[in-house]
Amino acid sequence: MAPSESSSRPPLRSLIVRTRKRTVLGFDPQQIIKHFFGANASTAVIVLVLIMIFLVREGIDFLPTYRRELETYRKAGLELCDIADNPLKQQQDLTSVLRRAWAATTDPAAKEVLSDAEDTFDTAIEPAAEVLDELKELAKETKELAVEFHTLEEGRQQLLNAAAKTTDAAARADLLKEAEASKLEPVDFAERITPLLERRGELATKMHEYTVTLEEAVKAFPQNNVLVDQVRAAVPAHIAEIKAAAGRMQAWQWDKPVSIFSVIGAFFFGTEWITNSSWQDFYGFVPLLAGSVVIALIAVLIATPISVIAAIYTNQFATDREKELIKPVIEFIQAIPSVVLGFIGISLVGNLIKEVSEWGFLQWVPGFPIQERLNMFNAGCLLAFMAVPTMFSLSEDALNNVPRAYIDASDALGATKLQTVFRVIVPAGISGILSAILLGLGRVIGETMVVLLVAGNRIAIPDFSAGPGVIFQPAHTLTGIIAQELGEVSRGSSHWQALFMVGIVLFAISLLVNWCARAVARRFEPHKA
Amino acid sequence: MKSTLIALCITLTAAFSAQAQTTLRIRGSDTLGAKLVPSLAEAFKKQGGKVSFDIAAEGSSTAFTNLAAGTAEIGMSSRKIKADERTLCRSKGIAINEIEIAWDMITVVVNKNNPITDLKKKHVMQIFAGDIKDWSELGGSPGPISVYTRNTSSGTYKDFMTMAMKGREYGSNSQKMAGNEQIVSEVSSNANGIGYVGYAYAGASGIKVVSIDGAFPNPAAVKSYVLARPTFLYTSGEPSGTIKEFIDFCRGAAGDAIISKTGFVPLSQMK
């Protein structure tokens, strides 16, 4: 009997609470407000997840598509041609140096010898180049047939699918007829590769003859010329490489399958990003990554001292009036659109750097005088400028968060202001400063417009042999390539997917940097007093 | 009240008559779509063509993707259609029809202080392919060559490759610029720079046009210049109605005048 009694006469407190409660459409308004706030927070999370899903959905097919393309590249024999072509291309570099030596020499006799040497170089390679060109022609034809077959086959499948779906008999007949019209014989790779395989021996012989002539020609080179010595030193390696290539050609198999790992390797470790090529497109990630990383490092190296020192000054030494001036001014930088900064970079910073680099007393600086106004240093300077507000504000917050007790204790021990700042406050806030630097790095890596306009867009791994002067070379970046190329590639093509892969990697890098920033902040968290 | 009603009526009639107008959607090349085709469209409307134009120029490749998808009536292209693009259209049941509209001359430019005035065609290829790396190799003043090209999706990028470089790749030292303007400004600021632009940009200050095998780009003698190329309009099937009227206008005398004014060479001058 007890429960029924208690339900009929509820305790006073719950009675009061219930009478106070109002419901909207049967819901508790407090719950509704809570859910409303929760929904706003979760929207951000959901959007982030959707972005990830979208990126992955567009990019995931890249590996199979690229694998198919590389497979065609191999089966059609383009790969075989490239094995021979790559070492032969070095000949161009050598003759280029020889021509320069010729231009620099004043002695007519030496000039004669050099001009002869260049001629020998050029004529020696011709037989091999001729054979190679013929093979290339064959390989390219096969590839084009394969591509045509693939495109038509895809279109045909679409037509057949459409035919299967239509209910109208006449329309279906039309579609089927069209599908029939676009039917092609599949390419017989085995048959088409045979002439290439047969002639590779001939090519190897021609290449061998070329190396013999080269060795002879080098003996006649004039002495005591820096450029000629450079060629002389490079020739043995060149010959060795050609011999190695001949060996690789023999061992090459056209029907060896392309493993998915080699495709992943070709993307992540590929050193060439070549698109819209008439020979073969390659999507190699390294040149873009190298450009992005070097630019980001330059930017962080410049921005870190400026923003950290400015933060220390503002936080510890500045008067209130100075604070009121410095903080808003630095934070205002963030409001400048990056495209405006890009134009400043082209029209102002570029010319400035170039002019300064031509000053006589600065010639000891590596890389001076510079030739390109648009280079990584220029981009790095502008990005540093953009990163300063982020780094400054967060560093300043970090210094603000140093417990008052630390400072009081230091003062009580008789430390000077400077000692307190550098021995107590900065070490205590170092975690926040480090994470500020990392977040600045994240900002810099993801920036697009400035690098697209200012970095010079040269898709090649920067020549690090130039030493520190490397920063004055142009480069291309991960963000820049997406902005430059995505607008005009056809949707769903391998190029499109490759750009999405770059996007995925960029996204991963940004996540990693942000995660590091959080981890650093947590790791060195000062003990709250 | 009355005036409001009248205003409303006028707006409605205007809206309806605008609806009655046909819209020509034109997609494709940046070289053609930047200036030439919009001026042609403007003039066509002025002389009484009852038509509105919707032009977007995002590179020659987009001409064919749009034609294939049926989202454009006319495609403009600074290069001939590629085999796989024709195949793509065929697989969508569209027969592509090609109309030559004007000739363009790709002009090789260097810095105005460069002593070089003439280049052999072979040298142009070697420079852009990265075989020749220093101006001294060609008898110029020593200095590493900086090569500026258009970006990869441009039709000019591809055309230059086939016409001047025998289909070889650009050297890895080449820098890909967004447009003609940017190439002009970089070459004019870099004493060792070389690049190519459309003929319309050849007169810009700070740069110098080099002759190729002794021939300067010259509208009076287009065919003797090695880097001259025809530019095209593409339609799906034989043009009819307004599309035909517009194309006939472009190829007529009024069209020719506009074509020469925008830095291209009209077909009538080619004979």
Coordinates of C-alpha atoms in Angstrom, one line a residue, chain A residues 68-503:
Chain A
R68 CA 46.1 2.3 -63.8
E69 CA 47.9 5.1 -65.4
L70 CA 51.3 3.9 -64.3
E71 CA 50.3 0.4 -65.5
T72 CA 49.6 1.8 -68.9
Y73 CA 52.9 3.8 -68.7
R74 CA 54.7 0.5 -68.2
K75 CA 52.7 -1.7 -70.6
A76 CA 52.9 0.8 -73.4
G77 CA 56.7 0.9 -73.0
L78 CA 57.0 4.6 -72.0
E79 CA 58.8 3.4 -68.9
L80 CA 61.4 1.6 -71.0
C81 CA 62.0 4.8 -73.0
D82 CA 62.4 6.8 -69.9
I83 CA 65.0 4.4 -68.5
A84 CA 67.2 5.3 -71.5
D85 CA 66.1 8.9 -71.8
N86 CA 66.9 10.1 -68.3
P87 CA 70.6 9.5 -68.4
L88 CA 70.8 10.7 -72.0
K89 CA 69.3 13.9 -70.9
Q90 CA 72.3 14.6 -68.8
Q91 CA 74.2 15.1 -72.0
Q92 CA 72.3 18.3 -72.4
D93 CA 73.7 19.6 -69.1
L94 CA 77.2 18.7 -70.1
T95 CA 77.0 20.5 -73.4
S96 CA 75.4 23.5 -71.7
V97 CA 78.5 23.8 -69.5
L98 CA 80.8 23.3 -72.6
R99 CA 79.0 26.1 -74.4
R100 CA 79.5 28.3 -71.4
A101 CA 83.1 27.4 -71.3
W102 CA 83.3 28.3 -75.0
A103 CA 81.7 31.7 -74.4
A104 CA 84.1 32.4 -71.5
T105 CA 87.3 31.5 -73.3
T106 CA 89.1 34.2 -75.2
D107 CA 91.9 32.2 -76.6
P108 CA 90.9 31.3 -80.2
A109 CA 92.8 27.9 -80.2
A110 CA 91.0 26.8 -77.0
K111 CA 87.7 28.1 -78.4
E112 CA 88.2 25.9 -81.5
V113 CA 88.9 22.8 -79.4
L114 CA 85.8 23.5 -77.2
S115 CA 83.6 24.1 -80.2
D116 CA 84.8 20.8 -81.7
A117 CA 84.2 19.0 -78.4
E118 CA 80.7 20.3 -78.3
D119 CA 80.1 19.1 -81.8
T120 CA 81.4 15.7 -80.9
F121 CA 79.1 15.5 -77.9
D122 CA 76.1 16.4 -80.1
T123 CA 76.8 14.1 -83.0
A124 CA 77.8 11.2 -80.8
I125 CA 74.4 11.0 -79.1
E126 CA 72.5 11.3 -82.4
P127 CA 72.3 7.6 -83.4
A128 CA 71.1 6.6 -79.9
A129 CA 68.6 9.5 -79.8
E130 CA 67.2 8.6 -83.2
V131 CA 66.5 5.0 -82.1
L132 CA 65.0 6.3 -78.9
D133 CA 62.8 8.7 -80.7
E134 CA 61.4 6.0 -82.9
L135 CA 60.7 3.8 -79.8
K136 CA 59.1 6.8 -78.1
E137 CA 56.8 7.3 -81.0
L138 CA 55.6 3.7 -80.9
A139 CA 55.1 3.7 -77.2
K140 CA 53.2 7.0 -77.3
E141 CA 50.9 5.6 -80.0
T142 CA 50.1 2.5 -77.9
K143 CA 49.4 4.7 -74.9
E144 CA 47.1 7.0 -76.8
L145 CA 45.2 3.9 -78.1
A146 CA 44.9 2.6 -74.6
V147 CA 43.6 6.0 -73.3
E148 CA 41.1 6.2 -76.1
F149 CA 39.9 2.7 -75.4
H150 CA 39.5 3.5 -71.8
T151 CA 37.6 6.7 -72.3
L152 CA 35.3 5.2 -74.8
E153 CA 34.7 2.1 -72.7
E154 CA 33.8 4.3 -69.7
G155 CA 31.4 6.3 -71.9
R156 CA 29.9 3.1 -73.3
Q157 CA 29.3 1.8 -69.8
Q158 CA 27.5 5.0 -69.0
L159 CA 25.4 4.6 -72.1
L160 CA 24.6 1.0 -71.2
N161 CA 23.6 2.0 -67.7
A162 CA 21.4 4.7 -69.0
A163 CA 19.8 2.3 -71.4
A164 CA 19.1 -0.2 -68.6
K165 CA 17.3 2.5 -66.7
T166 CA 15.1 4.0 -69.4
T167 CA 11.6 2.6 -69.8
D168 CA 11.1 4.2 -73.3
A169 CA 11.9 1.5 -75.9
A170 CA 12.9 4.0 -78.6
A171 CA 15.3 5.9 -76.3
R172 CA 16.8 2.6 -75.2
A173 CA 17.4 1.5 -78.7
D174 CA 19.1 4.8 -79.4
L175 CA 21.4 4.6 -76.4
L176 CA 22.3 1.0 -77.2
K177 CA 23.1 2.0 -80.8
E178 CA 25.4 4.8 -79.5
A179 CA 27.0 2.4 -77.1
E180 CA 27.6 -0.1 -80.0
A181 CA 29.1 2.7 -82.1
S182 CA 31.7 3.6 -79.5
K183 CA 32.9 0.0 -79.1
L184 CA 36.6 -0.5 -79.7
E185 CA 39.0 -3.4 -79.8
P186 CA 41.0 -3.5 -76.6
V187 CA 44.7 -2.7 -77.1
D188 CA 46.9 -5.7 -77.4
F189 CA 49.9 -4.6 -75.3
A190 CA 51.8 -7.8 -75.8
E191 CA 51.8 -7.5 -79.5
R192 CA 52.6 -3.8 -79.6
I193 CA 55.4 -4.0 -77.1
T194 CA 57.3 -6.6 -79.2
P195 CA 59.2 -4.1 -81.5
L196 CA 60.3 -2.1 -78.5
L197 CA 61.6 -5.2 -76.7
E198 CA 63.4 -6.3 -79.9
R199 CA 65.0 -3.0 -80.5
R200 CA 66.2 -2.3 -76.9
G201 CA 69.4 -4.3 -77.7
E202 CA 70.0 -2.0 -80.7
L203 CA 69.5 1.1 -78.4
A204 CA 71.9 -0.3 -75.8
T205 CA 74.6 -0.8 -78.5
K206 CA 74.1 2.8 -79.7
M207 CA 74.3 4.0 -76.2
H208 CA 77.5 2.1 -75.7
E209 CA 79.0 3.6 -78.9
Y210 CA 78.1 7.0 -77.5
T211 CA 80.0 6.4 -74.3
V212 CA 83.1 5.2 -76.2
T213 CA 83.1 8.4 -78.3
L214 CA 82.6 10.5 -75.2
E215 CA 85.5 8.9 -73.4
E216 CA 87.7 9.7 -76.4
A217 CA 86.5 13.2 -76.7
V218 CA 87.2 14.0 -73.0
K219 CA 90.9 13.2 -73.5
A220 CA 91.3 16.0 -76.0
F221 CA 89.8 18.6 -73.6
P222 CA 92.0 21.7 -72.8
Q223 CA 93.4 21.9 -69.3
N224 CA 93.1 24.6 -66.7
N225 CA 89.6 25.7 -67.3
V226 CA 87.2 25.5 -64.4
L227 CA 84.1 24.8 -66.5
V228 CA 85.8 22.2 -68.6
D229 CA 87.2 20.5 -65.5
Q230 CA 83.6 20.4 -64.3
V231 CA 82.6 18.5 -67.4
R232 CA 85.6 16.2 -67.2
A233 CA 84.7 15.3 -63.6
A234 CA 81.1 14.7 -64.5
V235 CA 81.7 12.5 -67.6
P236 CA 82.6 9.2 -65.8
A237 CA 79.5 9.3 -63.6
H238 CA 77.4 10.1 -66.8
I239 CA 78.9 7.1 -68.6
A240 CA 78.4 4.8 -65.6
E241 CA 74.8 5.8 -65.4
I242 CA 74.2 5.1 -69.1
K243 CA 75.8 1.7 -68.7
A244 CA 73.5 1.0 -65.7
A245 CA 70.5 2.2 -67.7
A246 CA 71.4 -0.3 -70.5
G247 CA 71.4 -3.1 -67.9
R248 CA 68.1 -1.9 -66.4
M249 CA 66.6 -1.9 -69.9
Q250 CA 67.5 -5.6 -70.4
A251 CA 66.0 -6.5 -67.0
W252 CA 62.9 -4.5 -67.6
Q253 CA 59.6 -6.4 -67.9
W254 CA 56.6 -4.9 -69.5
D255 CA 54.0 -7.1 -67.8
K256 CA 55.3 -6.7 -64.3
P257 CA 52.3 -5.5 -62.2
V258 CA 52.4 -2.1 -60.5
S259 CA 52.0 -2.7 -56.8
I260 CA 49.9 -0.3 -54.8
F261 CA 52.9 0.4 -52.6
S262 CA 54.9 1.6 -55.5
V263 CA 52.0 3.9 -56.4
I264 CA 52.0 5.3 -52.9
G265 CA 55.8 5.7 -53.1
A266 CA 55.5 7.4 -56.5
F267 CA 53.1 9.9 -54.9
F268 CA 54.8 10.6 -51.6
F269 CA 58.4 10.3 -52.7
G270 CA 58.0 11.3 -56.4
T271 CA 60.3 14.1 -57.3
E272 CA 58.4 15.3 -60.4
W273 CA 55.0 17.0 -60.6
I274 CA 54.3 17.1 -64.3
T275 CA 50.8 17.7 -65.5
N276 CA 49.1 18.3 -68.9
S277 CA 52.1 16.5 -70.5
S278 CA 52.1 15.1 -73.9
W279 CA 54.2 12.2 -72.7
Q280 CA 53.2 11.1 -69.2
D281 CA 51.8 12.9 -66.2
F282 CA 53.5 12.4 -62.9
Y283 CA 52.2 13.4 -59.5
G284 CA 55.2 13.6 -57.2
F285 CA 54.6 15.3 -53.9
V286 CA 58.2 16.1 -52.8
P287 CA 58.8 19.4 -54.8
L288 CA 55.6 20.9 -53.5
L289 CA 56.3 19.8 -49.9
A290 CA 59.8 21.1 -50.1
G291 CA 58.6 24.5 -51.2
S292 CA 56.0 24.7 -48.5
V293 CA 58.3 23.6 -45.7
V294 CA 61.2 25.9 -46.7
I295 CA 58.8 28.9 -46.9
A296 CA 57.1 28.0 -43.6
L297 CA 60.5 27.7 -41.9
I298 CA 61.7 31.1 -43.2
A299 CA 58.4 32.6 -42.0
V300 CA 58.6 31.1 -38.6
L301 CA 62.3 32.0 -38.2
I302 CA 61.5 35.6 -39.0
A303 CA 58.2 35.9 -37.1
T304 CA 59.2 34.1 -33.9
P305 CA 61.8 36.6 -32.5
I306 CA 59.7 39.6 -33.6
S307 CA 56.4 38.4 -32.1
V308 CA 57.9 36.8 -28.9
I309 CA 60.0 39.8 -28.1
A310 CA 57.1 42.2 -28.8
A311 CA 54.9 40.1 -26.5
I312 CA 57.5 40.2 -23.7
Y313 CA 57.9 43.9 -24.1
T314 CA 54.1 44.6 -24.2
N315 CA 53.4 42.3 -21.3
Q316 CA 56.2 43.3 -19.0
F317 CA 57.7 46.7 -19.8
A318 CA 55.2 48.7 -21.8
T319 CA 53.2 51.4 -20.1
D320 CA 49.4 51.2 -20.4
R321 CA 49.3 53.8 -23.1
E322 CA 51.9 51.8 -25.1
K323 CA 49.9 48.7 -24.6
E324 CA 46.8 50.4 -26.0
L325 CA 48.7 51.3 -29.1
I326 CA 50.7 48.1 -29.7
K327 CA 48.1 45.5 -29.2
P328 CA 45.4 46.8 -31.6
V329 CA 48.0 47.7 -34.2
I330 CA 49.5 44.2 -34.3
E331 CA 46.1 42.6 -34.2
F332 CA 45.0 44.8 -37.1
I333 CA 47.5 43.0 -39.3
Q334 CA 45.2 40.1 -39.3
A335 CA 42.6 42.1 -41.0
I336 CA 44.7 42.7 -44.1
P337 CA 43.4 40.4 -46.9
S338 CA 46.1 38.1 -48.1
V339 CA 45.7 39.0 -51.7
V340 CA 46.6 42.6 -50.8
L341 CA 49.7 41.3 -49.1
G342 CA 50.4 39.3 -52.3
F343 CA 50.3 42.4 -54.4
I344 CA 52.6 44.2 -51.9
G345 CA 54.9 41.3 -52.3
I346 CA 55.0 41.5 -56.0
S347 CA 55.3 45.2 -56.4
L348 CA 57.1 46.3 -53.3
V349 CA 59.0 43.6 -51.3
G350 CA 60.2 41.8 -54.4
N351 CA 61.8 44.9 -55.9
L352 CA 63.2 46.0 -52.5
I353 CA 64.9 42.6 -52.0
K354 CA 66.2 42.7 -55.5
E355 CA 67.7 46.2 -55.2
V356 CA 69.2 45.5 -51.8
S357 CA 70.8 42.3 -53.1
E358 CA 72.6 44.4 -55.7
W359 CA 74.3 46.6 -53.2
G360 CA 78.1 46.1 -53.4
F361 CA 78.9 45.8 -49.7
L362 CA 76.3 43.0 -49.3
Q363 CA 77.8 40.7 -51.8
W364 CA 79.1 38.3 -49.1
V365 CA 75.5 37.2 -48.4
P366 CA 74.9 33.8 -50.0
G367 CA 72.7 34.0 -53.0
F368 CA 73.2 37.7 -53.7
P369 CA 72.7 39.3 -56.1
I370 CA 69.4 37.6 -56.6
Q371 CA 67.7 37.3 -60.0
E372 CA 64.1 36.5 -59.2
R373 CA 61.9 39.0 -57.4
L374 CA 59.4 36.2 -56.7
N375 CA 61.2 33.7 -54.4
M376 CA 60.7 31.8 -51.2
F377 CA 62.3 34.5 -49.1
N378 CA 59.9 37.1 -50.3
A379 CA 57.0 34.8 -49.6
G380 CA 58.5 33.9 -46.2
C381 CA 58.7 37.5 -45.2
L382 CA 55.1 38.2 -46.1
L383 CA 53.9 35.0 -44.3
A384 CA 56.0 36.0 -41.3
F385 CA 54.1 39.3 -41.3
M386 CA 50.8 37.4 -41.4
A387 CA 51.9 35.0 -38.6
V388 CA 53.0 37.7 -36.2
P389 CA 49.5 38.6 -34.9
T390 CA 48.7 34.9 -34.0
M391 CA 52.1 34.4 -32.4
F392 CA 52.0 37.7 -30.6
S393 CA 48.6 37.4 -29.1
L394 CA 49.0 33.8 -27.9
S395 CA 52.5 34.5 -26.5
E396 CA 51.2 37.5 -24.7
D397 CA 48.3 35.4 -23.2
A398 CA 50.8 32.8 -22.1
L399 CA 52.9 35.4 -20.3
N400 CA 49.7 36.8 -18.7
N401 CA 48.9 33.4 -17.4
V402 CA 52.1 33.1 -15.4
P403 CA 50.9 33.0 -11.8
R404 CA 51.2 36.2 -9.9
A405 CA 52.9 34.4 -7.0
Y406 CA 55.9 33.5 -9.2
I407 CA 56.5 37.2 -9.9
D408 CA 56.0 38.2 -6.3
A409 CA 58.3 35.5 -5.1
S410 CA 61.0 36.6 -7.5
D411 CA 60.6 40.2 -6.5
A412 CA 60.7 39.3 -2.8
L413 CA 64.0 37.5 -3.4
G414 CA 65.4 40.8 -4.7
A415 CA 65.6 40.0 -8.4
T416 CA 65.8 42.8 -10.8
K417 CA 63.0 43.3 -13.4
L418 CA 65.1 41.8 -16.1
Q419 CA 66.0 38.8 -14.0
T420 CA 62.4 38.2 -13.1
V421 CA 61.4 38.4 -16.8
F422 CA 64.0 36.1 -18.2
R423 CA 64.6 33.7 -15.3
V424 CA 61.0 33.3 -14.1
I425 CA 58.3 34.6 -16.3
V426 CA 59.5 33.5 -19.7
P427 CA 60.5 30.0 -18.5
A428 CA 57.1 29.6 -16.8
G429 CA 55.3 30.7 -20.0
I430 CA 57.5 28.8 -22.4
S431 CA 54.8 26.2 -23.1
G432 CA 52.4 28.8 -24.2
I433 CA 55.0 30.5 -26.3
L434 CA 56.0 27.3 -28.0
S435 CA 52.4 26.4 -28.8
A436 CA 51.9 30.0 -30.1
I437 CA 54.9 29.4 -32.5
L438 CA 53.4 26.1 -33.6
L439 CA 50.0 27.6 -34.2
G440 CA 51.7 30.4 -36.2
L441 CA 53.4 27.6 -38.2
G442 CA 50.0 26.1 -38.9
R443 CA 48.7 29.4 -40.1
V444 CA 51.7 29.8 -42.4
I445 CA 51.5 26.3 -44.0
G446 CA 47.8 26.7 -44.9
E447 CA 48.2 30.2 -46.4
T448 CA 47.5 30.2 -50.2
M449 CA 47.1 33.5 -51.9
V450 CA 50.5 35.0 -50.9
V451 CA 52.5 32.0 -51.9
L452 CA 50.6 31.6 -55.2
L453 CA 51.4 35.2 -56.1
V454 CA 54.9 35.6 -54.7
A455 CA 56.7 32.3 -54.4
G456 CA 57.6 32.1 -58.1
N457 CA 55.7 28.8 -58.9
R458 CA 58.7 26.8 -60.0
I459 CA 57.8 23.1 -59.6
A460 CA 61.2 21.7 -58.7
I461 CA 62.9 20.7 -55.5
P462 CA 65.0 23.7 -54.4
D463 CA 68.7 23.3 -55.1
F464 CA 70.0 22.9 -51.6
S465 CA 73.6 22.7 -52.9
A466 CA 73.4 26.5 -53.1
G467 CA 73.6 26.6 -49.3
P468 CA 71.7 29.2 -47.4
G469 CA 71.2 31.1 -50.7
V470 CA 68.6 28.5 -51.5
I471 CA 66.0 30.7 -49.9
F472 CA 66.2 33.1 -52.9
Q473 CA 65.1 30.5 -55.3
P474 CA 61.5 30.3 -56.5
A475 CA 59.3 27.3 -55.5
H476 CA 55.8 26.0 -55.7
T477 CA 53.7 25.0 -52.7
L478 CA 51.0 22.5 -51.6
T479 CA 48.4 25.2 -51.3
G480 CA 49.5 27.1 -54.4
I481 CA 49.2 24.1 -56.7
I482 CA 45.6 23.4 -55.6
A483 CA 44.7 27.0 -56.1
Q484 CA 46.4 27.2 -59.5
E485 CA 45.3 23.9 -61.0
L486 CA 42.0 22.8 -59.5
G487 CA 40.0 25.4 -61.3
E488 CA 40.6 24.0 -64.7
V489 CA 41.0 20.2 -64.4
S490 CA 38.0 18.1 -65.4
R491 CA 36.2 16.7 -62.5
G492 CA 37.1 13.1 -61.5
S493 CA 40.2 12.9 -63.7
S494 CA 43.5 11.7 -62.1
H495 CA 44.8 15.2 -61.9
W496 CA 41.7 16.3 -60.0
Q497 CA 42.1 13.4 -57.6
A498 CA 45.8 14.1 -57.2
L499 CA 45.0 17.6 -56.1
F500 CA 42.6 16.3 -53.6
M501 CA 45.3 13.9 -52.3
V502 CA 47.4 17.0 -51.8
G503 CA 44.5 18.6 -49.9

